[in-house]
């Protein structure tokens, strides 16, 4: 496998494309229009420039990574890909349409992987003509700094496909962990109830946002307190994942608390909207 396609150059797609290009794969990242593509590529350039500034890489290494990377808005440019990683909006119908457009141009051996946080990978695989050559590659935000990739085996994923996806994750310098296609996989199944519980604690007056964050950060050695992390992941994303988990398991711990729902309805989505549990300049 020498060429990898990435669908979407947003928060996750840009990081995945960067990790792929840094691993030496020819990487083609696709966006919906030129302006969005330019914003995504600028995000990669900015991160790499930061790396050079911090002494994490040389200017030559940065240039080598960027030389492996090209952006496009045309599915035709994905034709040589051995793997296409999809990181577009979290909607089954949008993903199904994108897979059909990929399948119209790639060869029969090309694998497709989804970076979905919460959708059923088996359902997504079933929308394609290659359910055995389809699986999940679940990266974590911020992709260039987070070592974990959950490699998800759908009901239909072949052993060869699963092994190939584990290999790609390792080649990108990540630590892959195999996870079954069950709501939330491993990380979100454990992380989301913790984040929801933090909101319930706030609603019950257990402490302020700042105090709960400081307690979990300093008391447990977590890099971020739960409210900083909620703002970082996005309150809409958290709400969406919680809803899907609740739908799958029908357990109260996955039910989104009333405050979360109201903040999302009010457009208080965290860092991305400038306001969540904290306010951002
Ligand atoms: N290039 C290269 N290296 C860089 C860099 C760059 N542009 N920017 C930062 N780094 C390096 C730093 O030099 C530093 O390296 P050292 O440890 O060797 O010094 C390291 O990356 C950490 O950077 P910072 O010190 O600037 O930042 P930090 O210590 O505050 O860490 C963080 C930032 C990694 C995001 C940390 O806060 C963290 O791990 N937070 C939790 C994130 C998390 O939980 N993510 C998962 C969310 S859930 C999800 O993604 C799944 C889902 O489905 C929703
Ligand atoms: P985002 O909104 O930042 O980026 C999505 C990008 O996809 C946008 O730039 C959009 O223009 C583009 N896009 C939409 N439809 C497209 C199409 N048909 N073809 C090509 N590009 C298209 O979203 P994100 O946070 O990067 O999430 C992307 C995926 O990654 C979702 O499935 C999400 O669940 C998953 N994910 C998100 C996180 C997170 O913390 N945000 C973590 C892990 C996984």
PDB file of C-alpha atoms in Angstrom, residues 21-175:
ATOM      1  CA  UNK A  21       2.118  11.700   4.937  1.00  0.00           C
ATOM      2  CA  UNK A  22       4.605  11.697   7.833  1.00  0.00           C
ATOM      3  CA  UNK A  23       4.657   7.877   7.666  1.00  0.00           C
ATOM      4  CA  UNK A  24       5.787   8.113   4.033  1.00  0.00           C
ATOM      5  CA  UNK A  25       2.499   7.233   2.304  1.00  0.00           C
ATOM      6  CA  UNK A  26       1.548   9.290  -0.720  1.00  0.00           C
ATOM      7  CA  UNK A  27      -1.530  10.936   0.741  1.00  0.00           C
ATOM      8  CA  UNK A  28      -4.464  12.495  -1.103  1.00  0.00           C
ATOM      9  CA  UNK A  29      -6.912  14.419   1.091  1.00  0.00           C
ATOM     10  CA  UNK A  30     -10.329  15.289  -0.308  1.00  0.00           C
ATOM     11  CA  UNK A  31     -12.635  18.126   0.724  1.00  0.00           C
ATOM     12  CA  UNK A  32     -15.967  19.490  -0.432  1.00  0.00           C
ATOM     13  CA  UNK A  33     -14.624  22.751  -1.879  1.00  0.00           C
ATOM     14  CA  UNK A  34     -11.383  24.656  -2.422  1.00  0.00           C
ATOM     15  CA  UNK A  35     -11.851  27.064   0.490  1.00  0.00           C
ATOM     16  CA  UNK A  36     -12.450  24.267   3.039  1.00  0.00           C
ATOM     17  CA  UNK A  37      -9.535  22.313   1.604  1.00  0.00           C
ATOM     18  CA  UNK A  38      -7.256  25.352   1.892  1.00  0.00           C
ATOM     19  CA  UNK A  39      -8.276  25.801   5.557  1.00  0.00           C
ATOM     20  CA  UNK A  40      -7.546  22.124   6.287  1.00  0.00           C
ATOM     21  CA  UNK A  41      -4.148  22.171   4.557  1.00  0.00           C
ATOM     22  CA  UNK A  42      -3.291  25.387   6.415  1.00  0.00           C
ATOM     23  CA  UNK A  43      -4.062  23.586   9.692  1.00  0.00           C
ATOM     24  CA  UNK A  44      -1.487  20.896   8.771  1.00  0.00           C
ATOM     25  CA  UNK A  45       1.106  23.461   7.678  1.00  0.00           C
ATOM     26  CA  UNK A  46       0.599  25.353  10.969  1.00  0.00           C
ATOM     27  CA  UNK A  47       1.053  22.237  13.109  1.00  0.00           C
ATOM     28  CA  UNK A  48       4.229  21.250  11.209  1.00  0.00           C
ATOM     29  CA  UNK A  49       5.593  24.806  11.484  1.00  0.00           C
ATOM     30  CA  UNK A  50       4.938  24.605  15.243  1.00  0.00           C
ATOM     31  CA  UNK A  51       6.883  21.335  15.299  1.00  0.00           C
ATOM     32  CA  UNK A  52       9.880  22.980  13.610  1.00  0.00           C
ATOM     33  CA  UNK A  53       9.650  25.932  16.035  1.00  0.00           C
ATOM     34  CA  UNK A  54       9.594  23.566  19.036  1.00  0.00           C
ATOM     35  CA  UNK A  55      12.575  21.634  17.644  1.00  0.00           C
ATOM     36  CA  UNK A  56      10.457  18.468  17.146  1.00  0.00           C
ATOM     37  CA  UNK A  57      11.363  18.242  13.462  1.00  0.00           C
ATOM     38  CA  UNK A  58      13.635  19.915  10.934  1.00  0.00           C
ATOM     39  CA  UNK A  59      12.489  22.166   8.112  1.00  0.00           C
ATOM     40  CA  UNK A  60      13.588  19.383   5.706  1.00  0.00           C
ATOM     41  CA  UNK A  61      11.348  16.858   7.472  1.00  0.00           C
ATOM     42  CA  UNK A  62       8.448  19.279   7.259  1.00  0.00           C
ATOM     43  CA  UNK A  63       9.088  19.713   3.526  1.00  0.00           C
ATOM     44  CA  UNK A  64       9.271  15.919   3.052  1.00  0.00           C
ATOM     45  CA  UNK A  65       5.898  15.448   4.771  1.00  0.00           C
ATOM     46  CA  UNK A  66       4.246  18.198   2.711  1.00  0.00           C
ATOM     47  CA  UNK A  67       5.709  16.710  -0.493  1.00  0.00           C
ATOM     48  CA  UNK A  68       3.861  13.445   0.262  1.00  0.00           C
ATOM     49  CA  UNK A  69       0.584  15.303   0.631  1.00  0.00           C
ATOM     50  CA  UNK A  70      -1.811  16.602  -1.992  1.00  0.00           C
ATOM     51  CA  UNK A  71      -5.282  18.070  -1.662  1.00  0.00           C
ATOM     52  CA  UNK A  72      -8.192  17.602  -4.036  1.00  0.00           C
ATOM     53  CA  UNK A  73     -11.918  18.125  -4.467  1.00  0.00           C
ATOM     54  CA  UNK A  74     -12.204  15.388  -7.135  1.00  0.00           C
ATOM     55  CA  UNK A  75     -12.842  11.720  -6.289  1.00  0.00           C
ATOM     56  CA  UNK A  76     -10.953  10.763  -9.506  1.00  0.00           C
ATOM     57  CA  UNK A  77      -7.708  11.615  -7.705  1.00  0.00           C
ATOM     58  CA  UNK A  78      -8.327   8.714  -5.275  1.00  0.00           C
ATOM     59  CA  UNK A  79      -8.063   6.110  -8.042  1.00  0.00           C
ATOM     60  CA  UNK A  80      -4.598   4.778  -7.004  1.00  0.00           C
ATOM     61  CA  UNK A  81      -5.410   4.412  -3.306  1.00  0.00           C
ATOM     62  CA  UNK A  82      -4.872   1.121  -1.496  1.00  0.00           C
ATOM     63  CA  UNK A  83      -6.805   2.495   1.481  1.00  0.00           C
ATOM     64  CA  UNK A  84      -9.278   5.359   1.881  1.00  0.00           C
ATOM     65  CA  UNK A  85      -9.862   6.646   5.421  1.00  0.00           C
ATOM     66  CA  UNK A  86     -13.139   8.517   5.817  1.00  0.00           C
ATOM     67  CA  UNK A  87     -13.302  11.366   8.349  1.00  0.00           C
ATOM     68  CA  UNK A  88     -16.333  13.377   7.217  1.00  0.00           C
ATOM     69  CA  UNK A  89     -19.439  14.533   9.044  1.00  0.00           C
ATOM     70  CA  UNK A  90     -20.963  11.962  11.452  1.00  0.00           C
ATOM     71  CA  UNK A  91     -24.041  11.082   9.325  1.00  0.00           C
ATOM     72  CA  UNK A  92     -24.734   7.665   7.803  1.00  0.00           C
ATOM     73  CA  UNK A  93     -26.250   9.060   4.595  1.00  0.00           C
ATOM     74  CA  UNK A  94     -23.321  11.431   3.909  1.00  0.00           C
ATOM     75  CA  UNK A  95     -20.852   8.608   4.541  1.00  0.00           C
ATOM     76  CA  UNK A  96     -22.804   6.173   2.320  1.00  0.00           C
ATOM     77  CA  UNK A  97     -22.766   8.679  -0.564  1.00  0.00           C
ATOM     78  CA  UNK A  98     -19.026   9.281  -0.117  1.00  0.00           C
ATOM     79  CA  UNK A  99     -18.264   5.497  -0.140  1.00  0.00           C
ATOM     80  CA  UNK A 100     -20.238   5.042  -3.373  1.00  0.00           C
ATOM     81  CA  UNK A 101     -18.194   7.806  -4.997  1.00  0.00           C
ATOM     82  CA  UNK A 102     -14.958   6.209  -3.747  1.00  0.00           C
ATOM     83  CA  UNK A 103     -16.004   2.764  -5.017  1.00  0.00           C
ATOM     84  CA  UNK A 104     -16.718   4.214  -8.457  1.00  0.00           C
ATOM     85  CA  UNK A 105     -12.998   5.056  -8.902  1.00  0.00           C
ATOM     86  CA  UNK A 106     -10.827   2.744  -6.747  1.00  0.00           C
ATOM     87  CA  UNK A 107      -9.695  -0.804  -7.558  1.00  0.00           C
ATOM     88  CA  UNK A 108     -11.351  -3.915  -6.085  1.00  0.00           C
ATOM     89  CA  UNK A 109      -8.584  -4.451  -3.492  1.00  0.00           C
ATOM     90  CA  UNK A 110      -8.818  -0.965  -2.007  1.00  0.00           C
ATOM     91  CA  UNK A 111      -9.783  -0.982   1.677  1.00  0.00           C
ATOM     92  CA  UNK A 112     -12.128   1.601   3.198  1.00  0.00           C
ATOM     93  CA  UNK A 113     -11.904   2.588   6.869  1.00  0.00           C
ATOM     94  CA  UNK A 114     -14.134   4.934   8.830  1.00  0.00           C
ATOM     95  CA  UNK A 115     -12.985   7.199  11.665  1.00  0.00           C
ATOM     96  CA  UNK A 116     -16.515   7.283  13.108  1.00  0.00           C
ATOM     97  CA  UNK A 117     -16.724   7.952  16.862  1.00  0.00           C
ATOM     98  CA  UNK A 118     -20.079   6.362  17.414  1.00  0.00           C
ATOM     99  CA  UNK A 119     -21.852   4.998  14.357  1.00  0.00           C
ATOM    100  CA  UNK A 120     -22.227   1.247  13.839  1.00  0.00           C
ATOM    101  CA  UNK A 121     -19.285   0.185  11.630  1.00  0.00           C
ATOM    102  CA  UNK A 122     -21.180  -2.915  10.444  1.00  0.00           C
ATOM    103  CA  UNK A 123     -24.034  -0.683   9.240  1.00  0.00           C
ATOM    104  CA  UNK A 124     -21.563   1.551   7.365  1.00  0.00           C
ATOM    105  CA  UNK A 125     -19.801  -1.516   5.863  1.00  0.00           C
ATOM    106  CA  UNK A 126     -23.165  -2.827   4.647  1.00  0.00           C
ATOM    107  CA  UNK A 127     -23.730   0.347   2.615  1.00  0.00           C
ATOM    108  CA  UNK A 128     -20.698  -0.584   0.423  1.00  0.00           C
ATOM    109  CA  UNK A 129     -20.002  -3.325  -2.106  1.00  0.00           C
ATOM    110  CA  UNK A 130     -16.961  -4.446  -0.059  1.00  0.00           C
ATOM    111  CA  UNK A 131     -18.154  -5.139   3.530  1.00  0.00           C
ATOM    112  CA  UNK A 132     -15.224  -7.572   4.007  1.00  0.00           C
ATOM    113  CA  UNK A 133     -12.699  -4.897   2.993  1.00  0.00           C
ATOM    114  CA  UNK A 134     -14.165  -2.302   5.354  1.00  0.00           C
ATOM    115  CA  UNK A 135     -13.301  -1.554   9.002  1.00  0.00           C
ATOM    116  CA  UNK A 136     -12.818   1.206  11.542  1.00  0.00           C
ATOM    117  CA  UNK A 137      -9.693   3.262  12.239  1.00  0.00           C
ATOM    118  CA  UNK A 138     -10.666   5.437  15.199  1.00  0.00           C
ATOM    119  CA  UNK A 139      -8.061   8.141  15.798  1.00  0.00           C
ATOM    120  CA  UNK A 140      -8.025  10.534  18.770  1.00  0.00           C
ATOM    121  CA  UNK A 141      -7.927  14.301  18.920  1.00  0.00           C
ATOM    122  CA  UNK A 142      -5.341  15.876  18.476  1.00  0.00           C
ATOM    123  CA  UNK A 143      -4.306  13.137  16.021  1.00  0.00           C
ATOM    124  CA  UNK A 144      -0.615  14.117  15.662  1.00  0.00           C
ATOM    125  CA  UNK A 145      -0.097  13.913  19.447  1.00  0.00           C
ATOM    126  CA  UNK A 146      -2.374  11.037  20.480  1.00  0.00           C
ATOM    127  CA  UNK A 147      -0.774   7.594  20.209  1.00  0.00           C
ATOM    128  CA  UNK A 148      -3.901   5.442  20.230  1.00  0.00           C
ATOM    129  CA  UNK A 149      -5.860   4.136  17.255  1.00  0.00           C
ATOM    130  CA  UNK A 150      -8.780   1.778  17.896  1.00  0.00           C
ATOM    131  CA  UNK A 151      -8.978  -0.694  15.010  1.00  0.00           C
ATOM    132  CA  UNK A 152     -12.596  -1.754  14.741  1.00  0.00           C
ATOM    133  CA  UNK A 153     -13.679  -5.082  13.377  1.00  0.00           C
ATOM    134  CA  UNK A 154     -17.181  -4.950  11.900  1.00  0.00           C
ATOM    135  CA  UNK A 155     -19.232  -8.147  11.756  1.00  0.00           C
ATOM    136  CA  UNK A 156     -18.126  -8.515   8.125  1.00  0.00           C
ATOM    137  CA  UNK A 157     -14.470  -7.298   8.291  1.00  0.00           C
ATOM    138  CA  UNK A 158     -12.131 -10.054   7.041  1.00  0.00           C
ATOM    139  CA  UNK A 159      -9.104 -11.084   9.122  1.00  0.00           C
ATOM    140  CA  UNK A 160      -6.826  -9.877   6.284  1.00  0.00           C
ATOM    141  CA  UNK A 161      -8.448  -6.421   6.302  1.00  0.00           C
ATOM    142  CA  UNK A 162      -8.210  -6.150  10.093  1.00  0.00           C
ATOM    143  CA  UNK A 163      -4.516  -7.123  10.008  1.00  0.00           C
ATOM    144  CA  UNK A 164      -3.829  -4.623   7.217  1.00  0.00           C
ATOM    145  CA  UNK A 165      -5.487  -1.820   9.225  1.00  0.00           C
ATOM    146  CA  UNK A 166      -3.452  -2.730  12.328  1.00  0.00           C
ATOM    147  CA  UNK A 167      -0.338  -2.521  10.126  1.00  0.00           C
ATOM    148  CA  UNK A 168      -1.277   0.903   8.734  1.00  0.00           C
ATOM    149  CA  UNK A 169      -1.862   2.273  12.259  1.00  0.00           C
ATOM    150  CA  UNK A 170       1.567   0.974  13.345  1.00  0.00           C
ATOM    151  CA  UNK A 171       3.213   2.401  10.207  1.00  0.00           C
ATOM    152  CA  UNK A 172       1.753   5.799  11.211  1.00  0.00           C
ATOM    153  CA  UNK A 173       3.593   5.525  14.522  1.00  0.00           C
ATOM    154  CA  UNK A 174       0.424   4.781  16.506  1.00  0.00           C
ATOM    155  CA  UNK A 175      -0.358   2.069  19.056  1.00  0.00           C
TER     156      UNK A 175
END
